[in-house]
Amino acid sequence: MTTRLADIAAQAGVSEATVSRVLNGKPGVAATTRQSVLAALDVLGYERPVRLRQRSAGLVGLITPELENPIFPALAQVIGQALTRQGYTPVLATQTPGGSTEDELTEMLVDRGVAGIIYVSGLHADTTADMQRYDQLRAQGVPFVLVDGFSPKVQAPFISPDDRAAMTLAVTHLSSLGHTRIGLALGPKRFVPVQRKIEGFVRTMQEQLGLSAEVIESELVQHSLYTLEGGQAATNALIDRGCTAIVCASDMMALGAIRAARQRDLDVPRDISVVGFDDSPLIAFTDPPLTTVRKPVPAMGQAAVRTLLEEIGGTPAPHSEFVFMPELVVRGSTASAPGDRNRP
């Protein structure tokens, strides 16, 4: 036992007395020091004492919907790095079609004694989902933070981009280029971010172009899937309705929009302008480079970790929503409206 204490102390860079206090669950040890000792146990291959496995394993679960959209790995990387800097080990759990559900992944993480869970674009964003699952998780004493989506029924901190403001940025940009027939391609209506984007889009279209909400929602908003194929299908429908510019709810959809335009022998941006959302990695290198609304991923990821660690530390953040402002990044996929180029 003495040899083991000395090994752990040397690995963690602390005294043997500190190691003893951690192993015996005694108070008076800083959280970062405690995590260093637990990490040293893992590195040296020692079993953690049973009393330390329940909620202090230093593991934090991160549940994402999928990793095909590059914005999710980008967010996972920010969150993972921020957790590691604080002495925690991120455990990435990904939902896949026909694979594990969010509830199954949650159960797996709780069984492994994670200190907390961060959900990205989970069922909390789906207005048709039962929110009681989060009440049950809270009752189990597991701290959690919810990213991308909001429900007034869930007592937890939420981290979101300002989806309404994102649409204002996109529509204002296209309107300034002379576009009057602007379409919006986005995912299923049951999701909170989708509903917020529609609100921002409708309001800005009314203010900038004087259109009625009924006309905007019936003719210029097209629901589809958050995929390249979904963007392609939505864009074809919107082009058929005379749109000269398309705002997409993700960069993946925007790539589908560009593909749809090219299949109809339309040039982007000469014949039709396309705006994405996310500014995911490599999107600046597409052909043409994509104009997009940048999601504040570093700020959102760091805030999610900071908020979760406050929950874990027993000083919970207010049960409210922290909203982060996106920014417009203008590149080569937007230009003046086709009939607007001869203006003085």
Short mmCIF file of C-alpha atoms in Angstrom, two decimals:
data_model
loop_
_atom_site.label_atom_id
_atom_site.label_comp_id
_atom_site.label_asym_id
_atom_site.label_seq_id
_atom_site.Cartn_x
_atom_site.Cartn_y
_atom_site.Cartn_z
CA MET A 1 0.00 0.00 0.00
CA THR A 2 2.86 2.38 0.90
CA THR A 3 4.57 1.69 -2.42
CA ARG A 4 1.30 2.31 -4.21
CA LEU A 5 0.78 5.64 -2.39
CA ALA A 6 4.31 6.75 -3.31
CA ASP A 7 3.76 5.81 -6.98
CA ILE A 8 0.44 7.66 -7.17
CA ALA A 9 1.87 10.72 -5.36
CA ALA A 10 4.82 10.87 -7.76
CA GLN A 11 2.58 10.49 -10.80
CA ALA A 12 0.15 13.18 -9.62
CA GLY A 13 2.83 15.52 -8.29
CA VAL A 14 1.33 15.69 -4.79
CA SER A 15 2.16 14.39 -1.32
CA GLU A 16 1.30 10.88 -0.10
CA ALA A 17 -0.92 12.48 2.55
CA THR A 18 -2.96 14.17 -0.19
CA VAL A 19 -3.31 10.87 -2.06
CA SER A 20 -4.51 9.25 1.17
CA ARG A 21 -7.11 11.96 1.71
CA VAL A 22 -8.44 11.51 -1.83
CA LEU A 23 -8.56 7.70 -1.62
CA ASN A 24 -10.41 7.90 1.69
CA GLY A 25 -12.89 10.49 0.41
CA LYS A 26 -11.78 13.12 2.94
CA PRO A 27 -12.57 16.83 2.37
CA GLY A 28 -10.02 19.62 2.13
CA VAL A 29 -8.57 18.71 -1.28
CA ALA A 30 -8.97 21.06 -4.25
CA ALA A 31 -11.06 19.67 -7.12
CA THR A 32 -8.18 19.89 -9.62
CA THR A 33 -5.83 18.09 -7.19
CA ARG A 34 -8.42 15.40 -6.60
CA GLN A 35 -8.78 14.91 -10.38
CA SER A 36 -4.98 14.67 -10.73
CA VAL A 37 -4.86 11.88 -8.15
CA LEU A 38 -7.73 10.01 -9.81
CA ALA A 39 -6.07 10.39 -13.21
CA ALA A 40 -2.82 9.03 -11.73
CA LEU A 41 -4.74 5.98 -10.46
CA ASP A 42 -6.02 5.36 -13.97
CA VAL A 43 -2.64 5.86 -15.64
CA LEU A 44 -0.94 3.44 -13.24
CA GLY A 45 -3.69 0.87 -13.68
CA TYR A 46 -4.97 0.86 -10.09
CA GLU A 47 -8.64 0.20 -9.35
CA ARG A 48 -10.47 3.19 -7.92
CA PRO A 49 -11.96 2.63 -4.47
CA VAL A 50 -15.68 1.83 -4.84
CA ARG A 51 -16.74 4.98 -2.95
CA LEU A 52 -14.92 7.10 -5.55
CA ARG A 53 -16.48 5.43 -8.57
CA GLN A 54 -20.00 6.64 -8.03
CA ARG A 55 -19.77 10.27 -9.08
CA SER A 56 -16.10 11.26 -9.04
CA ALA A 57 -14.53 9.27 -11.82
CA GLY A 58 -13.52 12.50 -13.55
CA LEU A 59 -15.51 11.43 -16.60
CA VAL A 60 -17.92 13.79 -18.38
CA GLY A 61 -20.29 12.48 -21.02
CA LEU A 62 -20.85 14.35 -24.28
CA ILE A 63 -23.84 13.18 -26.33
CA THR A 64 -24.06 14.38 -29.95
CA PRO A 65 -26.62 13.45 -32.62
CA GLU A 66 -24.07 12.41 -35.29
CA LEU A 67 -20.59 13.27 -36.53
CA GLU A 68 -21.18 13.53 -40.30
CA ASN A 69 -21.96 17.24 -40.02
CA PRO A 70 -18.51 18.76 -39.28
CA ILE A 71 -19.99 21.28 -36.83
CA PHE A 72 -20.52 18.50 -34.25
CA PRO A 73 -16.90 17.25 -34.21
CA ALA A 74 -15.81 20.91 -34.03
CA LEU A 75 -17.98 21.50 -30.95
CA ALA A 76 -16.89 18.16 -29.44
CA GLN A 77 -13.25 19.19 -29.86
CA VAL A 78 -13.75 22.51 -28.06
CA ILE A 79 -15.66 20.83 -25.22
CA GLY A 80 -13.16 17.97 -24.97
CA GLN A 81 -10.17 20.30 -24.78
CA ALA A 82 -11.85 22.51 -22.17
CA LEU A 83 -12.71 19.45 -20.02
CA THR A 84 -9.18 18.04 -20.29
CA ARG A 85 -7.68 21.35 -19.17
CA GLN A 86 -9.84 21.09 -16.03
CA GLY A 87 -8.69 17.54 -15.28
CA TYR A 88 -11.76 15.73 -16.63
CA THR A 89 -11.89 13.01 -19.26
CA PRO A 90 -14.52 13.50 -21.99
CA VAL A 91 -16.50 10.45 -23.09
CA LEU A 92 -18.03 11.01 -26.54
CA ALA A 93 -21.29 9.16 -27.15
CA THR A 94 -22.84 9.50 -30.60
CA GLN A 95 -26.34 8.68 -31.71
CA THR A 96 -26.60 6.95 -35.07
CA PRO A 97 -29.65 5.96 -37.12
CA GLY A 98 -30.65 2.49 -35.96
CA GLY A 99 -28.03 2.66 -33.20
CA SER A 100 -28.14 3.78 -29.59
CA THR A 101 -30.79 6.30 -28.57
CA GLU A 102 -30.16 9.31 -26.36
CA ASP A 103 -31.79 7.49 -23.42
CA GLU A 104 -29.59 4.41 -23.92
CA LEU A 105 -26.45 6.53 -24.13
CA THR A 106 -27.50 8.43 -21.00
CA GLU A 107 -28.02 5.18 -19.09
CA MET A 108 -24.62 3.90 -20.23
CA LEU A 109 -22.88 7.08 -19.07
CA VAL A 110 -24.71 7.15 -15.72
CA ASP A 111 -23.79 3.48 -15.14
CA ARG A 112 -20.13 4.44 -15.65
CA GLY A 113 -20.44 7.08 -12.96
CA VAL A 114 -19.86 10.19 -15.07
CA ALA A 115 -19.59 13.43 -13.13
CA GLY A 116 -21.96 15.15 -15.55
CA ILE A 117 -23.34 15.14 -19.11
CA ILE A 118 -23.40 17.73 -21.92
CA TYR A 119 -26.14 17.20 -24.52
CA VAL A 120 -25.75 18.74 -27.99
CA SER A 121 -28.87 19.09 -30.19
CA GLY A 122 -30.62 16.38 -28.21
CA LEU A 123 -34.26 15.62 -27.45
CA HIS A 124 -34.39 18.86 -25.44
CA ALA A 125 -34.55 20.62 -28.83
CA ASP A 126 -37.55 18.54 -29.97
CA THR A 127 -40.85 20.11 -28.95
CA THR A 128 -42.62 16.75 -29.31
CA ALA A 129 -40.27 14.87 -26.94
CA ASP A 130 -41.09 13.97 -23.33
CA MET A 131 -38.96 16.22 -21.10
CA GLN A 132 -39.50 14.05 -18.01
CA ARG A 133 -36.33 12.11 -18.91
CA TYR A 134 -34.32 15.16 -17.79
CA ASP A 135 -36.24 15.44 -14.52
CA GLN A 136 -35.38 11.79 -13.82
CA LEU A 137 -31.71 12.46 -14.56
CA ARG A 138 -31.70 15.41 -12.17
CA ALA A 139 -33.36 13.24 -9.51
CA GLN A 140 -30.43 10.82 -9.87
CA GLY A 141 -28.09 13.65 -8.93
CA VAL A 142 -26.38 13.88 -12.32
CA PRO A 143 -25.55 17.49 -13.37
CA PHE A 144 -26.13 18.30 -17.04
CA VAL A 145 -26.07 21.17 -19.55
CA LEU A 146 -28.08 21.40 -22.79
CA VAL A 147 -26.66 22.91 -25.99
CA ASP A 148 -28.74 23.98 -29.04
CA GLY A 149 -32.38 23.94 -28.07
CA PHE A 150 -34.56 25.14 -25.21
CA SER A 151 -37.48 23.90 -23.16
CA PRO A 152 -39.14 25.84 -20.33
CA LYS A 153 -40.05 22.45 -18.83
CA VAL A 154 -36.43 21.50 -18.07
CA GLN A 155 -34.67 22.92 -15.01
CA ALA A 156 -31.14 23.18 -16.40
CA PRO A 157 -28.74 25.66 -18.02
CA PHE A 158 -29.06 25.98 -21.81
CA ILE A 159 -26.39 27.20 -24.26
CA SER A 160 -27.69 28.45 -27.64
CA PRO A 161 -26.73 30.57 -30.63
CA ASP A 162 -29.12 33.42 -31.42
CA ASP A 163 -30.99 31.72 -34.28
CA ARG A 164 -33.30 34.70 -34.87
CA ALA A 165 -30.36 37.09 -35.16
CA ALA A 166 -28.65 34.66 -37.57
CA MET A 167 -31.56 34.96 -39.97
CA THR A 168 -31.59 38.73 -39.63
CA LEU A 169 -27.92 38.82 -40.64
CA ALA A 170 -28.49 36.57 -43.65
CA VAL A 171 -31.64 38.25 -44.96
CA THR A 172 -30.26 41.78 -44.46
CA HIS A 173 -27.14 40.82 -46.43
CA LEU A 174 -29.15 39.36 -49.34
CA SER A 175 -31.64 42.22 -49.32
CA SER A 176 -28.77 44.71 -49.57
CA LEU A 177 -27.65 42.86 -52.73
CA GLY A 178 -31.07 43.48 -54.30
CA HIS A 179 -32.66 40.08 -53.71
CA THR A 180 -36.40 40.29 -53.10
CA ARG A 181 -37.28 36.61 -53.48
CA ILE A 182 -35.31 34.93 -50.68
CA GLY A 183 -36.03 31.32 -49.63
CA LEU A 184 -35.26 29.54 -46.36
CA ALA A 185 -34.28 25.85 -46.37
CA LEU A 186 -34.28 24.18 -42.98
CA GLY A 187 -35.05 21.03 -40.99
CA PRO A 188 -38.28 19.64 -39.48
CA LYS A 189 -40.51 22.20 -37.78
CA ARG A 190 -40.68 20.41 -34.42
CA PHE A 191 -37.18 21.56 -33.45
CA VAL A 192 -36.73 24.74 -31.39
CA PRO A 193 -33.80 26.13 -33.46
CA VAL A 194 -35.91 25.67 -36.62
CA GLN A 195 -38.84 27.54 -35.11
CA ARG A 196 -36.58 30.37 -33.99
CA LYS A 197 -34.94 30.65 -37.40
CA ILE A 198 -38.39 30.90 -39.01
CA GLU A 199 -39.36 33.66 -36.55
CA GLY A 200 -36.20 35.65 -37.36
CA PHE A 201 -36.58 35.07 -41.09
CA VAL A 202 -40.25 36.09 -41.22
CA ARG A 203 -39.73 39.18 -39.10
CA THR A 204 -36.74 40.40 -41.14
CA MET A 205 -38.44 39.68 -44.48
CA GLN A 206 -41.44 41.71 -43.30
CA GLU A 207 -39.22 44.60 -42.20
CA GLN A 208 -36.88 44.59 -45.22
CA LEU A 209 -39.26 43.66 -48.04
CA GLY A 210 -42.77 44.36 -46.72
CA LEU A 211 -44.05 40.84 -47.35
CA SER A 212 -46.86 39.30 -45.31
CA ALA A 213 -46.12 36.50 -42.84
CA GLU A 214 -48.58 34.24 -44.68
CA VAL A 215 -46.80 34.64 -48.04
CA ILE A 216 -43.37 34.17 -46.45
CA GLU A 217 -44.29 30.98 -44.58
CA SER A 218 -46.31 29.41 -47.39
CA GLU A 219 -44.04 30.25 -50.34
CA LEU A 220 -40.54 30.98 -49.07
CA VAL A 221 -39.97 28.50 -46.20
CA GLN A 222 -39.17 24.89 -47.15
CA HIS A 223 -38.69 22.13 -44.57
CA SER A 224 -36.41 19.21 -45.35
CA LEU A 225 -33.61 17.20 -43.70
CA TYR A 226 -30.38 18.59 -42.25
CA THR A 227 -28.31 16.88 -44.94
CA LEU A 228 -26.77 17.67 -48.30
CA GLU A 229 -29.65 15.83 -49.99
CA GLY A 230 -32.15 17.74 -47.84
CA GLY A 231 -30.68 21.07 -48.92
CA GLN A 232 -30.80 19.95 -52.53
CA ALA A 233 -34.48 18.98 -52.35
CA ALA A 234 -35.51 22.16 -50.52
CA THR A 235 -33.59 24.36 -52.96
CA ASN A 236 -35.22 22.76 -55.99
CA ALA A 237 -38.63 23.56 -54.49
CA LEU A 238 -37.62 27.16 -53.71
CA ILE A 239 -36.10 27.77 -57.17
CA ASP A 240 -39.38 26.55 -58.68
CA ARG A 241 -41.06 29.34 -56.68
CA GLY A 242 -38.79 31.99 -58.17
CA CYS A 243 -36.19 32.42 -55.42
CA THR A 244 -32.91 34.06 -56.44
CA ALA A 245 -31.29 33.52 -53.03
CA ILE A 246 -31.43 30.65 -50.52
CA VAL A 247 -30.65 30.82 -46.81
CA CYS A 248 -29.84 27.36 -45.43
CA ALA A 249 -30.01 26.26 -41.80
CA SER A 250 -26.69 24.39 -42.04
CA ASP A 251 -23.60 24.43 -44.22
CA MET A 252 -24.35 20.84 -45.28
CA MET A 253 -27.73 21.96 -46.62
CA ALA A 254 -26.02 24.89 -48.37
CA LEU A 255 -23.70 22.49 -50.21
CA GLY A 256 -26.84 20.67 -51.34
CA ALA A 257 -28.30 23.98 -52.48
CA ILE A 258 -25.23 24.66 -54.64
CA ARG A 259 -25.49 21.17 -56.12
CA ALA A 260 -29.18 21.73 -56.95
CA ALA A 261 -28.38 25.02 -58.68
CA ARG A 262 -25.62 23.43 -60.79
CA GLN A 263 -27.81 20.55 -61.85
CA ARG A 264 -30.17 23.18 -63.29
CA ASP A 265 -27.25 24.92 -65.06
CA LEU A 266 -27.47 27.88 -62.70
CA ASP A 267 -24.26 29.60 -61.64
CA VAL A 268 -23.60 30.36 -57.96
CA PRO A 269 -23.53 33.29 -57.25
CA ARG A 270 -24.29 34.87 -60.65
CA ASP A 271 -27.75 33.28 -61.04
CA ILE A 272 -28.51 32.35 -57.45
CA SER A 273 -26.97 33.27 -54.08
CA VAL A 274 -26.55 30.77 -51.22
CA VAL A 275 -25.95 31.43 -47.51
CA GLY A 276 -25.11 28.66 -45.02
CA PHE A 277 -25.18 28.44 -41.24
CA ASP A 278 -22.42 27.15 -38.88
CA ASP A 279 -19.16 28.05 -40.68
CA SER A 280 -18.01 24.50 -40.07
CA PRO A 281 -14.37 23.51 -40.74
CA LEU A 282 -13.22 23.57 -44.41
CA ILE A 283 -16.34 25.43 -45.57
CA ALA A 284 -14.18 28.40 -46.61
CA PHE A 285 -12.57 26.12 -49.22
CA THR A 286 -15.66 25.02 -51.12
CA ASP A 287 -16.32 26.14 -54.70
CA PRO A 288 -17.36 28.89 -54.43
CA PRO A 289 -16.24 29.62 -50.85
CA LEU A 290 -19.48 29.68 -48.85
CA THR A 291 -20.99 32.83 -47.38
CA THR A 292 -22.34 31.67 -44.03
CA VAL A 293 -23.47 32.72 -40.57
CA ARG A 294 -20.78 31.64 -38.14
CA LYS A 295 -21.98 29.80 -35.07
CA PRO A 296 -19.89 30.89 -32.05
CA VAL A 297 -18.63 27.35 -31.38
CA PRO A 298 -15.57 28.16 -29.18
CA ALA A 299 -17.57 30.47 -26.90
CA MET A 300 -20.52 28.05 -26.70
CA GLY A 301 -18.33 25.01 -26.00
CA GLN A 302 -16.33 26.74 -23.29
CA ALA A 303 -19.50 28.11 -21.69
CA ALA A 304 -21.05 24.62 -21.65
CA VAL A 305 -18.02 23.22 -19.81
CA ARG A 306 -17.77 26.14 -17.39
CA THR A 307 -21.48 25.88 -16.58
CA LEU A 308 -21.33 22.11 -16.09
CA LEU A 309 -18.31 22.35 -13.78
CA GLU A 310 -20.19 24.90 -11.67
CA GLU A 311 -23.06 22.40 -11.44
CA ILE A 312 -20.65 19.61 -10.48
CA GLY A 313 -18.97 21.86 -7.92
CA GLY A 314 -22.25 22.53 -6.17
CA THR A 315 -22.70 26.14 -7.30
CA PRO A 316 -25.23 25.68 -10.10
CA ALA A 317 -25.67 28.31 -12.77
CA PRO A 318 -29.10 29.91 -13.04
CA HIS A 319 -31.63 27.70 -14.77
CA SER A 320 -31.78 29.91 -17.80
CA GLU A 321 -30.51 30.21 -21.35
CA PHE A 322 -27.16 31.69 -22.31
CA VAL A 323 -27.50 33.02 -25.88
CA PHE A 324 -24.45 33.67 -28.07
CA MET A 325 -24.40 36.05 -31.02
CA PRO A 326 -23.46 34.65 -34.46
CA GLU A 327 -21.67 36.66 -37.16
CA LEU A 328 -22.00 36.89 -40.93
CA VAL A 329 -18.96 35.73 -42.93
CA VAL A 330 -19.22 36.97 -46.53
CA ARG A 331 -17.38 34.88 -49.11
CA GLY A 332 -18.05 33.96 -52.74
CA SER A 333 -21.48 32.31 -52.81
CA THR A 334 -23.50 35.55 -52.67
CA ALA A 335 -23.73 38.38 -55.23
CA SER A 336 -26.15 40.98 -56.56
CA ALA A 337 -29.58 39.73 -57.65
CA PRO A 338 -29.64 38.72 -61.36
CA GLY A 339 -31.88 41.61 -62.47
CA ASP A 340 -30.17 44.08 -60.17
CA ARG A 341 -26.72 44.31 -61.72
CA ASN A 342 -27.37 47.28 -63.97
CA ARG A 343 -28.39 49.57 -61.15
CA PRO A 344 -26.33 52.78 -60.99
#
